[in-house]
Amino acid sequence: MGLFNREAPHRTADKAAINSIIGRGLSIVGDLSFSGKLKLDGTIKGNVKGEYLVIGKTGGVTGDVDAETCICQGKVRGNIKSKDLTVVKGCRIEGNVETVNLAVESGASLVGEVKVDDKDLRLIKTGSVSEEQLPEIASNG
């Protein structure tokens, strides 16, 4: 499901194109800067800055993330700044998000403020819900 973007692209990690992997069980303490594509299945306690970041289901960041593209399946406790951000089912973000394109799947958790660059933002018309389609409200009597 797309939120705030013109279309609802479903971005997935292209495993063949990932340059580096921080494996499950590996923990890094300190800031990390990288170029290319990084898959994070371990944990980082520090800020992360790079081009294309995939935070896997077992991955986590305690610190701020600044990436051109970020696909989050794991956990982030910190702020995220990313041009293209996809928050996948099972992901948990505790921090503020600043983005241009945001896609949030049902079942993802985002606790914080979301700021979307709205200069290119357009509303997508969806079907309206008639009163007949609304669930009944149970009476207390």
Tab-separated table of C-alpha atoms in Angstrom:
chain	number	residue	atom	x	y	z
A	1	MET	CA	0.000	0.000	0.000
A	2	GLY	CA	1.394	3.395	-0.903
A	3	LEU	CA	1.017	6.306	1.403
A	4	PHE	CA	1.558	9.848	0.153
A	5	ASN	CA	3.057	8.776	-3.142
A	6	ARG	CA	1.578	9.026	-6.607
A	7	GLU	CA	1.741	5.312	-7.161
A	8	ALA	CA	2.172	2.426	-4.790
A	9	PRO	CA	5.379	0.787	-5.968
A	10	HIS	CA	6.354	-2.300	-4.037
A	11	ARG	CA	10.091	-2.035	-3.632
A	12	THR	CA	11.988	-5.173	-2.816
A	13	ALA	CA	15.633	-5.851	-2.263
A	14	ASP	CA	17.422	-6.998	-5.413
A	15	LYS	CA	19.797	-9.495	-3.807
A	16	ALA	CA	22.016	-9.711	-6.897
A	17	ALA	CA	22.670	-5.983	-6.773
A	18	ILE	CA	23.617	-5.759	-3.079
A	19	ASN	CA	27.325	-4.955	-2.645
A	20	SER	CA	27.732	-5.714	1.066
A	21	ILE	CA	25.991	-7.639	3.823
A	22	ILE	CA	26.308	-7.165	7.566
A	23	GLY	CA	25.276	-10.608	8.745
A	24	ARG	CA	22.931	-11.720	11.459
A	25	GLY	CA	24.712	-11.838	14.799
A	26	LEU	CA	27.248	-9.156	13.838
A	27	SER	CA	27.051	-6.009	15.956
A	28	ILE	CA	28.746	-2.721	15.064
A	29	VAL	CA	29.199	0.131	17.533
A	30	GLY	CA	29.974	3.417	15.789
A	31	ASP	CA	28.850	5.411	12.782
A	32	LEU	CA	28.807	3.781	9.352
A	33	SER	CA	29.086	5.463	5.934
A	34	PHE	CA	28.886	3.453	2.740
A	35	SER	CA	28.332	3.705	-0.995
A	36	GLY	CA	26.438	1.214	-3.106
A	37	LYS	CA	23.880	-1.177	-1.662
A	38	LEU	CA	24.025	-2.599	1.855
A	39	LYS	CA	21.883	-5.317	3.460
A	40	LEU	CA	21.842	-5.138	7.246
A	41	ASP	CA	20.873	-8.343	9.040
A	42	GLY	CA	22.937	-7.532	12.153
A	43	THR	CA	22.765	-4.480	14.412
A	44	ILE	CA	24.381	-1.059	14.388
A	45	LYS	CA	24.564	1.284	17.384
A	46	GLY	CA	25.417	4.516	15.629
A	47	ASN	CA	24.344	6.628	12.685
A	48	VAL	CA	24.147	5.098	9.203
A	49	LYS	CA	24.636	7.103	5.996
A	50	GLY	CA	24.637	5.689	2.483
A	51	GLU	CA	22.975	5.228	-0.867
A	52	TYR	CA	20.747	2.150	-0.697
A	53	LEU	CA	20.022	0.424	2.612
A	54	VAL	CA	17.982	-2.698	3.237
A	55	ILE	CA	17.384	-3.385	6.919
A	56	GLY	CA	16.502	-7.075	7.032
A	57	LYS	CA	14.040	-8.767	9.386
A	58	THR	CA	16.801	-9.492	11.906
A	59	GLY	CA	18.515	-6.139	11.356
A	60	GLY	CA	18.363	-3.115	13.587
A	61	VAL	CA	19.740	0.395	13.925
A	62	THR	CA	19.914	2.405	17.126
A	63	GLY	CA	20.788	5.785	15.665
A	64	ASP	CA	19.821	7.961	12.724
A	65	VAL	CA	19.570	6.671	9.159
A	66	ASP	CA	20.301	8.873	6.127
A	67	ALA	CA	19.960	6.953	2.864
A	68	GLU	CA	18.789	7.796	-0.653
A	69	THR	CA	16.692	4.608	-0.626
A	70	CYS	CA	15.766	2.628	2.484
A	71	ILE	CA	13.744	-0.562	2.731
A	72	CYS	CA	13.043	-1.397	6.359
A	73	GLN	CA	11.998	-4.880	7.424
A	74	GLY	CA	13.627	-4.785	10.878
A	75	LYS	CA	13.849	-2.207	13.655
A	76	VAL	CA	15.069	1.386	13.800
A	77	ARG	CA	15.250	3.420	16.982
A	78	GLY	CA	16.170	6.842	15.610
A	79	ASN	CA	15.251	9.254	12.848
A	80	ILE	CA	15.173	8.296	9.174
A	81	LYS	CA	15.841	10.666	6.292
A	82	SER	CA	15.403	8.978	2.921
A	83	LYS	CA	14.175	10.042	-0.511
A	84	ASP	CA	12.467	6.678	-1.025
A	85	LEU	CA	11.357	4.821	2.103
A	86	THR	CA	9.511	1.513	2.228
A	87	VAL	CA	8.296	0.273	5.606
A	88	VAL	CA	7.526	-3.444	5.341
A	89	LYS	CA	5.144	-5.587	7.406
A	90	GLY	CA	6.840	-6.503	10.695
A	91	CYS	CA	9.106	-3.446	10.663
A	92	ARG	CA	9.159	-1.110	13.691
A	93	ILE	CA	10.409	2.463	13.497
A	94	GLU	CA	10.624	4.576	16.658
A	95	GLY	CA	11.611	8.032	15.484
A	96	ASN	CA	10.789	10.772	13.041
A	97	VAL	CA	10.728	10.174	9.295
A	98	GLU	CA	11.524	12.673	6.537
A	99	THR	CA	10.962	11.473	2.975
A	100	VAL	CA	9.724	12.277	-0.518
A	101	ASN	CA	8.214	8.868	-1.362
A	102	LEU	CA	6.758	6.725	1.407
A	103	ALA	CA	5.215	3.264	1.177
A	104	VAL	CA	3.938	1.597	4.341
A	105	GLU	CA	2.665	-1.969	4.362
A	106	SER	CA	-0.138	-3.093	6.631
A	107	GLY	CA	1.369	-4.605	9.773
A	108	ALA	CA	4.295	-2.180	9.928
A	109	SER	CA	4.738	0.069	12.969
A	110	LEU	CA	5.835	3.690	12.748
A	111	VAL	CA	5.949	5.615	16.036
A	112	GLY	CA	6.940	9.232	15.446
A	113	GLU	CA	6.301	12.154	13.153
A	114	VAL	CA	6.265	11.812	9.379
A	115	LYS	CA	7.290	14.708	7.155
A	116	VAL	CA	6.729	14.274	3.429
A	117	ASP	CA	8.093	16.738	0.886
A	118	ASP	CA	4.772	17.762	-0.577
A	119	LYS	CA	5.825	19.877	-3.550
A	120	ASP	CA	5.005	16.980	-5.902
A	121	LEU	CA	2.285	15.490	-3.718
A	122	ARG	CA	-1.038	14.733	-5.376
A	123	LEU	CA	-4.066	13.145	-3.776
A	124	ILE	CA	-5.139	9.800	-5.164
A	125	LYS	CA	-8.888	9.483	-5.481
A	126	THR	CA	-10.189	6.291	-3.969
A	127	GLY	CA	-13.703	4.949	-3.900
A	128	SER	CA	-15.904	6.481	-1.251
A	129	VAL	CA	-17.616	4.354	1.373
A	130	SER	CA	-21.397	4.536	1.536
A	131	GLU	CA	-23.265	4.377	4.838
A	132	GLU	CA	-24.524	0.899	3.921
A	133	GLN	CA	-20.908	-0.327	3.827
A	134	LEU	CA	-20.073	0.953	7.315
A	135	PRO	CA	-20.271	-1.539	10.193
A	136	GLU	CA	-23.137	-1.145	12.618
A	137	ILE	CA	-22.446	0.438	15.978
A	138	ALA	CA	-23.573	-1.740	18.863
A	139	SER	CA	-25.891	-0.063	21.321
A	140	ASN	CA	-25.239	-0.193	25.046
A	141	GLY	CA	-28.751	-0.888	26.111
